[in-house]
Coordinates of C-alpha atoms in Angstrom, one line a residue:
Chain A
M1 CA 19.1 -7.6 13.4
N2 CA 18.7 -4.4 11.4
K3 CA 20.7 -1.7 13.2
G4 CA 17.9 0.8 12.5
L5 CA 15.3 -1.4 14.2
V6 CA 17.6 -1.7 17.3
I7 CA 17.8 2.1 17.6
A8 CA 14.1 2.4 17.1
L9 CA 13.5 -0.2 19.8
V10 CA 15.8 1.6 22.2
L11 CA 14.0 4.9 21.6
V12 CA 10.6 3.4 22.0
V13 CA 11.5 1.6 25.2
S14 CA 13.2 4.7 26.6
A15 CA 10.1 6.8 25.9
A16 CA 7.8 4.2 27.5
L17 CA 10.0 3.9 30.6
G18 CA 10.4 7.7 30.8
S19 CA 6.7 8.2 30.6
L20 CA 6.1 5.8 33.4
L21 CA 8.9 6.9 35.7
R22 CA 9.0 10.6 35.0
P23 CA 5.5 11.6 33.7
H24 CA 5.9 15.2 34.7
Q25 CA 8.8 15.5 32.3
F26 CA 7.6 13.2 29.5
L27 CA 3.9 14.0 29.5
S28 CA 3.0 17.1 31.5
P29 CA 2.0 20.1 29.2
G30 CA 3.7 22.5 31.6
P31 CA 4.6 23.2 35.2
L32 CA 1.8 23.6 37.7
I33 CA 0.8 26.9 39.0
Q34 CA 2.5 28.1 42.2
G35 CA -0.3 27.1 44.5
H36 CA -0.2 23.5 43.2
A37 CA 3.6 23.3 42.7
K38 CA 4.0 20.6 45.4
L39 CA 1.8 18.3 43.3
D40 CA 4.0 18.7 40.2
Q41 CA 5.3 15.1 40.3
D42 CA 2.1 13.6 41.5
C43 CA -0.2 13.5 38.4
L44 CA -2.8 11.3 40.0
A45 CA -3.4 13.7 42.8
C46 CA -5.6 15.6 40.4
H47 CA -6.1 13.2 37.4
R48 CA -8.4 10.2 37.5
P49 CA -7.1 7.5 35.0
F50 CA -9.1 7.7 31.8
E51 CA -11.5 10.3 33.3
G52 CA -9.3 13.4 33.3
P53 CA -8.7 16.0 36.0
G54 CA -11.5 16.3 38.4
K55 CA -10.4 15.9 42.0
C56 CA -10.5 19.6 42.7
E57 CA -13.2 19.2 45.3
N58 CA -11.0 17.0 47.4
C59 CA -9.1 20.1 48.4
H60 CA -11.3 23.0 47.3
K61 CA -14.7 22.6 49.0
P62 CA -17.5 24.4 47.1
E63 CA -18.8 25.9 50.4
D64 CA -15.4 27.6 50.7
F65 CA -16.5 30.0 48.0
L66 CA -19.1 31.4 50.4
K67 CA -16.2 32.8 52.4
K68 CA -15.0 34.7 49.4
P69 CA -16.1 38.3 48.7
V70 CA -19.7 38.3 47.7
A71 CA -19.2 39.1 44.0
K72 CA -16.8 36.3 43.6
A73 CA -19.0 33.8 45.5
E74 CA -22.0 34.7 43.4
F75 CA -20.0 34.6 40.3
H76 CA -19.0 31.0 40.9
H77 CA -22.4 29.9 42.2
K78 CA -24.0 31.1 39.0
L79 CA -21.8 29.1 36.8
G80 CA -24.1 26.2 36.9
P81 CA -23.0 22.6 36.6
K82 CA -19.7 23.3 34.9
T83 CA -16.6 21.8 36.4
C84 CA -13.5 23.8 37.6
I85 CA -11.6 22.8 34.5
S86 CA -14.2 24.4 32.3
C87 CA -12.3 27.6 33.0
H88 CA -9.2 26.9 35.1
T89 CA -6.1 25.1 34.0
D90 CA -3.2 24.3 36.4
H91 CA -0.6 23.7 33.8
G92 CA 1.2 26.6 32.3
V93 CA 1.2 30.3 33.2
R94 CA -2.4 31.4 33.1
H95 CA -4.6 30.0 35.8
V96 CA -7.9 31.0 34.1
S97 CA -7.3 29.9 30.5
H98 CA -10.6 29.5 28.8
F99 CA -13.3 31.3 30.6
S100 CA -16.3 32.1 28.5
H101 CA -19.0 34.6 29.5
N102 CA -21.5 32.2 27.9
L103 CA -21.1 30.1 31.1
L104 CA -22.9 32.8 33.0
D105 CA -26.6 33.3 33.2
S106 CA -27.9 36.2 31.3
K107 CA -28.4 38.5 34.3
T108 CA -24.9 38.0 35.6
N109 CA -23.5 38.3 32.1
Q110 CA -25.0 41.8 31.7
D111 CA -23.8 43.0 35.1
C112 CA -20.2 43.8 34.1
S113 CA -19.4 45.8 37.2
G114 CA -20.4 42.9 39.4
C115 CA -17.0 41.3 38.5
H116 CA -15.0 44.0 36.7
K117 CA -14.0 47.3 38.2
A118 CA -15.6 50.1 36.3
P119 CA -13.1 52.3 34.6
T120 CA -12.7 55.7 36.1
D121 CA -10.5 57.4 33.4
K122 CA -11.6 60.5 31.6
N123 CA -12.6 58.5 28.7
H124 CA -15.5 56.9 30.6
I125 CA -16.8 59.8 32.6
G126 CA -20.5 60.3 32.2
V127 CA -21.0 57.1 30.2
K128 CA -24.2 55.5 31.3
E129 CA -24.7 53.0 28.6
S130 CA -23.9 49.3 28.9
C131 CA -20.3 48.4 28.5
S132 CA -21.3 46.2 25.6
A133 CA -22.1 49.4 23.6
C134 CA -18.4 49.7 22.9
H135 CA -16.6 46.6 24.4
G136 CA -16.8 43.0 23.5
Q137 CA -16.6 40.2 26.0
G138 CA -13.4 38.8 24.4
A139 CA -11.2 41.6 25.5
F140 CA -11.5 45.2 26.9
K141 CA -9.6 46.4 23.9
P142 CA -10.2 47.1 21.1
A143 CA -13.4 48.9 21.9
S144 CA -15.8 49.8 19.1
F145 CA -16.8 53.3 19.9
E146 CA -18.5 54.8 16.9
H147 CA -16.7 58.1 16.6
G148 CA -18.7 58.8 13.5
K149 CA -21.8 59.6 15.6
W150 CA -19.9 62.6 16.8
F151 CA -17.5 63.4 14.1
H152 CA -16.8 61.7 10.8
F153 CA -13.2 61.4 9.8
D154 CA -12.8 62.4 6.2
K155 CA -9.6 62.5 4.2
N156 CA -8.7 65.8 5.6
H157 CA -9.2 64.8 9.2
K158 CA -7.0 61.8 9.8
A159 CA -5.9 63.4 13.0
K160 CA -4.4 61.8 16.1
C161 CA -6.7 61.8 19.1
I162 CA -4.6 64.4 20.9
T163 CA -5.0 66.9 18.1
C164 CA -8.7 67.4 19.1
H165 CA -8.9 65.8 22.6
Q166 CA -6.2 67.5 24.5
G167 CA -4.9 66.6 27.9
E168 CA -6.2 63.0 27.5
D169 CA -9.7 64.4 28.1
Y170 CA -12.1 62.8 25.7
T171 CA -15.1 64.6 27.1
S172 CA -14.1 67.7 25.3
Y173 CA -12.7 68.6 21.9
T174 CA -11.2 71.5 20.1
C175 CA -10.9 72.2 16.5
F176 CA -8.3 74.8 17.1
G177 CA -5.6 72.3 17.8
C178 CA -5.0 72.2 14.1
H179 CA -3.3 74.9 12.1
A180 CA -6.1 74.9 9.5
H181 CA -8.6 76.3 12.0
G182 CA -7.4 79.5 13.3
M183 CA -10.2 81.4 15.1
G184 CA -9.2 84.6 13.5
E185 CA -9.5 83.1 10.0
I186 CA -13.1 81.9 10.5
R187 CA -14.5 84.6 12.7
G188 CA -15.2 87.0 9.9
E189 CA -16.9 84.5 7.6
H190 CA -19.1 83.2 10.4
A191 CA -20.0 86.6 11.5
E192 CA -21.4 87.3 8.1
E193 CA -23.8 84.4 8.7
G194 CA -24.7 85.7 12.1
I195 CA -22.8 82.9 13.8
L196 CA -21.0 84.3 16.7
D197 CA -20.5 81.2 18.8
L198 CA -17.4 79.5 17.6
R199 CA -17.1 76.9 20.3
D200 CA -19.0 74.0 18.8
C201 CA -17.7 73.5 15.3
V202 CA -19.0 70.0 15.0
G203 CA -22.5 71.1 15.8
C204 CA -22.7 72.5 12.3
H205 CA -19.8 70.6 10.6
P206 CA -20.1 67.0 11.6
S207 CA -17.7 65.9 9.0
G208 CA -15.4 68.9 9.3
K209 CA -16.3 70.1 5.9
E210 CA -17.1 73.7 5.2
Y211 CA -20.3 73.1 3.4
D212 CA -21.8 70.4 5.5
A213 CA -23.2 72.8 8.0
K214 CA -26.7 71.8 8.8
M215 CA -27.6 75.3 9.6
R216 CA -26.1 78.7 9.3
R217 CA -26.6 79.7 12.8
S218 CA -25.0 78.4 15.8
R219 CA -27.1 76.3 18.1
P220 CA -27.2 77.1 21.7
V221 CA -24.5 75.8 23.8
K222 CA -25.0 73.9 27.0
D223 CA -24.1 75.9 30.0
N224 CA -21.1 74.1 31.0
G225 CA -19.1 77.1 31.8
I226 CA -16.8 76.7 28.9
Q227 CA -15.4 79.8 27.5
G228 CA -13.5 79.5 24.3
P229 CA -13.2 76.9 21.6
V230 CA -13.3 73.8 23.9
R231 CA -16.7 72.4 24.5
Q232 CA -17.8 69.6 26.8
Y233 CA -20.1 67.1 25.2
D234 CA -22.1 64.2 26.6
R235 CA -20.8 61.0 25.2
A236 CA -23.7 59.1 26.7
E237 CA -26.0 60.9 24.3
A238 CA -23.8 59.8 21.4
L239 CA -23.9 56.2 22.6
A240 CA -27.6 56.3 22.9
G241 CA -27.6 56.7 19.2
M242 CA -28.3 60.4 18.9
S243 CA -28.0 60.9 15.2
A244 CA -28.7 64.6 15.4
L245 CA -26.5 66.7 17.6
P246 CA -28.3 68.7 20.2
G247 CA -29.4 72.2 19.4
Q248 CA -30.9 72.6 16.0
A249 CA -32.8 75.2 14.1
G250 CA -34.9 77.8 15.9
T251 CA -32.7 78.1 18.9
A252 CA -31.1 81.3 20.1
V253 CA -27.8 82.5 19.0
D254 CA -25.2 82.2 21.6
S255 CA -22.6 84.8 21.2
A256 CA -19.9 83.5 23.5
G257 CA -17.0 84.4 21.2
G258 CA -13.8 82.7 21.1
Q259 CA -11.6 85.7 21.3
G260 CA -8.7 85.5 23.6
V261 CA -8.0 81.9 23.0
Q262 CA -5.0 80.9 25.0
E263 CA -3.5 77.5 24.4
S264 CA -2.4 76.0 27.6
G265 CA -1.3 72.4 27.1
G266 CA -3.3 72.5 24.0
R267 CA -6.5 73.6 25.8
S268 CA -8.1 76.9 26.4
E269 CA -7.7 78.4 29.8
H270 CA -11.3 79.3 29.6
E271 CA -12.5 75.8 30.0
G272 CA -14.8 75.4 33.0
K273 CA -16.1 72.5 34.9
G274 CA -19.8 73.1 34.9
E275 CA -22.4 70.4 34.6
H276 CA -23.8 69.5 31.2
G277 CA -27.4 69.8 30.4
S278 CA -28.7 73.2 31.3
E279 CA -29.0 75.4 28.2
H280 CA -27.0 78.5 28.0
H281 CA -28.7 81.3 26.1
S282 CA -26.7 84.2 27.2
E283 CA -25.9 86.9 24.8
H284 CA -22.6 87.8 26.2
G285 CA -19.9 88.6 24.0
D286 CA -16.2 88.9 24.1
D287 CA -16.3 91.3 27.0
E288 CA -18.3 89.0 29.1
E289 CA -15.9 86.2 28.2
E290 CA -13.2 88.3 29.7
E291 CA -15.2 88.6 32.9
D292 CA -15.8 84.9 33.0
D293 CA -12.2 84.3 32.6
D294 CA -11.6 86.1 35.8
Chain B
M1 CA 21.2 13.3 -0.6
I2 CA 24.9 13.2 -1.5
T3 CA 25.0 9.5 -0.6
V4 CA 22.1 8.7 -2.8
I5 CA 23.7 10.5 -5.8
S6 CA 27.0 8.8 -5.3
A7 CA 25.3 5.4 -5.5
T8 CA 24.8 5.9 -9.2
K9 CA 27.4 4.8 -11.7
R10 CA 28.6 8.3 -12.3
P11 CA 29.3 9.8 -8.9
A12 CA 28.0 13.3 -8.4
C13 CA 27.4 15.7 -5.5
L14 CA 25.3 18.7 -4.9
F15 CA 28.0 20.9 -6.3
T16 CA 28.7 19.0 -9.5
M17 CA 25.2 17.9 -10.5
G18 CA 23.6 19.5 -13.4
P19 CA 20.8 22.1 -13.1
K20 CA 18.4 19.5 -14.6
L21 CA 19.1 17.0 -11.9
F22 CA 18.8 19.7 -9.3
S23 CA 15.5 21.0 -10.5
R24 CA 14.0 17.6 -11.2
S25 CA 15.1 15.8 -8.0
V26 CA 16.6 17.9 -5.3
L27 CA 14.2 20.8 -5.6
P28 CA 11.0 18.8 -5.3
F29 CA 12.3 16.9 -2.3
S30 CA 13.6 19.8 -0.3
G31 CA 10.7 22.0 -1.6
A32 CA 8.1 19.6 -0.3
F33 CA 9.8 19.5 3.1
L34 CA 10.2 23.3 3.3
A35 CA 6.6 23.8 2.2
L36 CA 5.6 21.6 5.1
I37 CA 7.4 23.8 7.6
L38 CA 6.2 27.0 5.9
A39 CA 2.6 25.8 5.8
T40 CA 2.8 24.9 9.5
V41 CA 4.0 28.3 10.4
L42 CA 1.4 30.1 8.3
I43 CA -1.5 28.0 9.7
D44 CA -0.3 28.3 13.2
W45 CA 0.0 32.1 12.8
F46 CA -3.4 32.3 11.3
L47 CA -5.0 30.3 14.1
H48 CA -3.3 32.4 16.8
S49 CA -4.2 35.7 15.1
Q50 CA -7.9 34.7 14.9
G51 CA -7.9 33.4 18.5
L52 CA -8.4 29.9 17.3
A53 CA -5.3 28.3 18.7
Y54 CA -7.5 25.9 20.6
W55 CA -8.5 24.3 17.2
G56 CA -4.9 23.1 16.9
R57 CA -5.8 20.4 19.4
W58 CA -8.3 18.9 17.0
A59 CA -5.8 18.9 14.2
G60 CA -4.0 16.1 16.1
P61 CA -6.8 13.5 15.9
L62 CA -7.5 14.6 12.3
G63 CA -3.9 14.2 11.4
V64 CA -3.7 10.7 12.9
L65 CA -6.8 9.8 10.9
V66 CA -5.2 11.0 7.7
L67 CA -1.9 9.3 8.4
A68 CA -3.8 6.1 9.2
L69 CA -5.4 6.3 5.8
S70 CA -2.1 6.8 4.2
F71 CA -1.0 3.5 5.5
G72 CA -3.5 1.9 3.1
Y73 CA -0.5 1.7 0.8
S74 CA 1.3 -0.6 3.2
A75 CA -1.8 -2.7 3.6
R76 CA -2.2 -2.9 -0.2
K77 CA 1.4 -3.9 -0.6
R78 CA 1.1 -6.6 1.9
K79 CA -2.1 -7.8 0.3
F80 CA -4.4 -6.9 3.2
L81 CA -6.2 -4.8 0.7
F82 CA -7.1 -5.8 -2.8
T83 CA -8.6 -2.7 -4.4
G84 CA -6.7 -0.1 -6.3
S85 CA -3.4 -0.2 -8.1
L86 CA -0.2 -0.2 -6.1
P87 CA 1.1 3.0 -7.8
G88 CA -2.2 4.7 -7.1
W89 CA -1.9 3.8 -3.4
L90 CA 1.7 4.9 -3.4
R91 CA 0.7 8.3 -4.7
L92 CA -2.1 8.5 -2.1
H93 CA 0.4 7.5 0.6
E94 CA 2.7 10.4 -0.5
Y95 CA 0.0 13.0 -0.5
L96 CA -1.8 11.9 2.7
S97 CA 1.5 11.6 4.6
W98 CA 2.3 15.1 3.8
I99 CA -1.1 16.4 4.8
G100 CA -1.2 14.3 7.9
A101 CA 2.3 15.5 8.9
L102 CA 1.1 19.1 8.4
L103 CA -1.9 18.6 10.7
I104 CA 0.3 17.0 13.3
M105 CA 2.8 19.8 13.1
V106 CA 0.0 22.4 13.5
H107 CA -1.3 20.3 16.5
S108 CA 2.2 20.3 18.0
G109 CA 2.7 24.1 17.8
I110 CA 5.7 25.4 19.7
H111 CA 5.0 24.1 23.2
L112 CA 8.3 23.0 24.5
H113 CA 7.6 21.0 27.7
A114 CA 6.5 17.4 27.5
W115 CA 9.3 15.3 26.0
L116 CA 7.1 12.5 24.6
P117 CA 5.0 14.5 22.1
W118 CA 8.1 16.3 20.9
A119 CA 10.0 13.0 20.4
A120 CA 7.0 11.8 18.4
T121 CA 6.9 15.0 16.4
L122 CA 10.6 14.7 15.6
A123 CA 10.2 11.1 14.6
M124 CA 7.4 12.1 12.3
L125 CA 9.5 14.8 10.7
A126 CA 12.3 12.2 10.2
A127 CA 9.8 9.8 8.7
T128 CA 8.5 12.5 6.4
A129 CA 12.0 13.5 5.3
S130 CA 12.9 9.8 4.8
G131 CA 9.7 9.3 2.8
L132 CA 10.5 12.2 0.5
M133 CA 13.9 10.8 0.0
G134 CA 12.4 7.5 -0.9
K135 CA 10.3 9.2 -3.4
Y136 CA 13.4 10.7 -5.0
L137 CA 15.1 7.3 -5.0
L138 CA 12.2 5.7 -6.7
K139 CA 12.0 8.3 -9.3
T140 CA 15.7 8.0 -10.0
A141 CA 15.4 4.2 -10.2
R142 CA 12.5 4.5 -12.7
D143 CA 14.4 6.9 -14.9
K144 CA 17.5 4.7 -14.8
M145 CA 15.6 1.6 -15.7
K146 CA 13.8 3.3 -18.5
A147 CA 17.1 4.6 -20.0
A148 CA 18.7 1.3 -19.7
K149 CA 15.8 -0.5 -21.3
T150 CA 15.9 1.9 -24.2
K151 CA 19.6 1.4 -24.6
L152 CA 19.4 -2.4 -24.5
A153 CA 16.5 -2.4 -26.9
A154 CA 18.6 -0.4 -29.3
Q155 CA 21.3 -3.0 -29.1
G156 CA 18.8 -5.6 -30.4
L157 CA 18.1 -7.6 -27.3
T158 CA 14.8 -9.3 -26.8
D159 CA 12.4 -8.4 -23.9
V160 CA 13.5 -11.4 -21.9
E161 CA 17.2 -10.6 -22.3
I162 CA 16.5 -7.0 -21.3
E163 CA 14.7 -8.1 -18.1
N164 CA 17.6 -10.4 -17.2
Q165 CA 20.0 -7.6 -17.8
L166 CA 18.1 -5.1 -15.7
L167 CA 17.8 -7.5 -12.8
S168 CA 21.5 -7.8 -12.7
D169 CA 21.7 -4.0 -12.4
S170 CA 21.4 -4.1 -8.7
L171 CA 22.8 -0.7 -7.7
T172 CA 19.5 1.1 -7.9
L173 CA 17.6 -1.7 -6.2
K174 CA 20.2 -1.9 -3.5
A175 CA 19.9 1.9 -2.8
L176 CA 16.1 1.4 -2.4
A177 CA 16.5 -1.6 -0.2
N178 CA 19.0 0.4 2.0
W179 CA 16.5 3.2 2.2
R180 CA 13.8 0.9 3.4
K181 CA 16.1 -0.3 6.2
G182 CA 16.1 3.3 7.5
H183 CA 12.6 4.4 6.6
M184 CA 10.8 1.5 8.4
P185 CA 12.5 1.9 11.8
V186 CA 11.9 5.6 11.7
T187 CA 8.2 5.0 10.9
Y188 CA 7.9 2.4 13.6
T189 CA 9.5 4.8 16.1
F190 CA 7.0 7.5 15.1
F191 CA 4.1 5.0 15.3
F192 CA 4.9 3.9 18.8
L193 CA 5.8 7.3 20.2
A194 CA 2.5 8.7 18.8
L195 CA 0.7 5.7 20.2
F196 CA 2.1 6.4 23.7
H197 CA 1.1 10.1 23.4
V198 CA -2.4 9.2 22.4
V199 CA -2.7 6.7 25.3
S200 CA -1.3 9.3 27.8
I201 CA -3.9 11.8 26.6
C202 CA -6.6 9.3 27.1
F203 CA -5.2 8.4 30.5
F204 CA -4.9 11.9 31.9
W205 CA -7.4 14.0 30.0
M206 CA -10.1 11.8 28.5

């Protein structure tokens, strides 16, 4: 008999016997999760021959889900007629391997916070819009926040986040984190135009260019207690698709100057914590700024 | 490869063979095999980068289908099929085997746990390498026969005498016969291991 055929026969018979006697080694796609580890060598505890895995309910009673926290119970009850293995896999590392939000009904699908803990970092303060405005359902990151609604990055402004948003606070920005925008350099030129408020650069220069100013006068600044070049802004407004920034022509000139800018951790010490929204039409100047600082 | 070359009348090895032999024989053989590995890595990377790794599972059945089609050559050779020329079926066998092996490799990915699928994959790679070597041997045999025929014709022998002479030149034919003794068992091994794998999938996951 051909020696090659003998070797082939030995290999094939070994594989057949191995698959029958030690299926967890020859056939299993991976070790079971910790909770099911004791079933590692008992494939038929979960698998029905020629039907697949589907004996979950033998151990996990559906009514047990009612004992779970409400959100979790509701989540599972609203999945419809799908089986456990539509989402869960027991072999390998990840227990939930192929969950799709499409399995949920539309109402549950839109209630992100029903299952996910809402982020509380500074980047999300004041955001009232749906998570889907920035985030996809595939993964939390990357998010698709349209920065261009607030400030368009041109070739001269390929800056790192921290250059403008200092202290990891994305609710405020400063243009004076960059060497090109010294307040002393621009004060004179703006004063000629009657612009004394130097806190909200983007209000007139949405692309950071000198000549893209929509108006030659500064718009009123929301009374958020900010003194100096750092201004709080409302991201929710941006997300709502606000194409024009608040405060346009015909508004009073705010004269809260930026003199006395002191960089502390990249931010002005004049920064306050006031609420957004109420308009600030004060005419105070540098002196008043000093007072506020106190 | 070295064994094959030494089976010719003028022994040679990888280090002494001429650049022509290297570029015409060794390079296409090893190139096709390396291309298989490279294409697998690229497709696997692409599927993972696009979040489509799950598609790899469906490459398996598709690969089996393509490989099954490639065995039309064996069916034609054994006269289970009567359409198409044998050389045409051989070429189809070569191409489809490569494509089928690629799909199976993508299907396999790098999931080192179950022994049976990996044994089947290794057997398939061995069968593919063996097949490529057979392709090289066949090409060598054809070239040798052609050269011998030309030489004998120049000596003034008739066609019948040439055929008789060539039949006695058994070295090349012997090399091909020996190759078949290796290729067929490897192919059978792959076939049965793959069959076991498919049956086990149907048994546990159908």
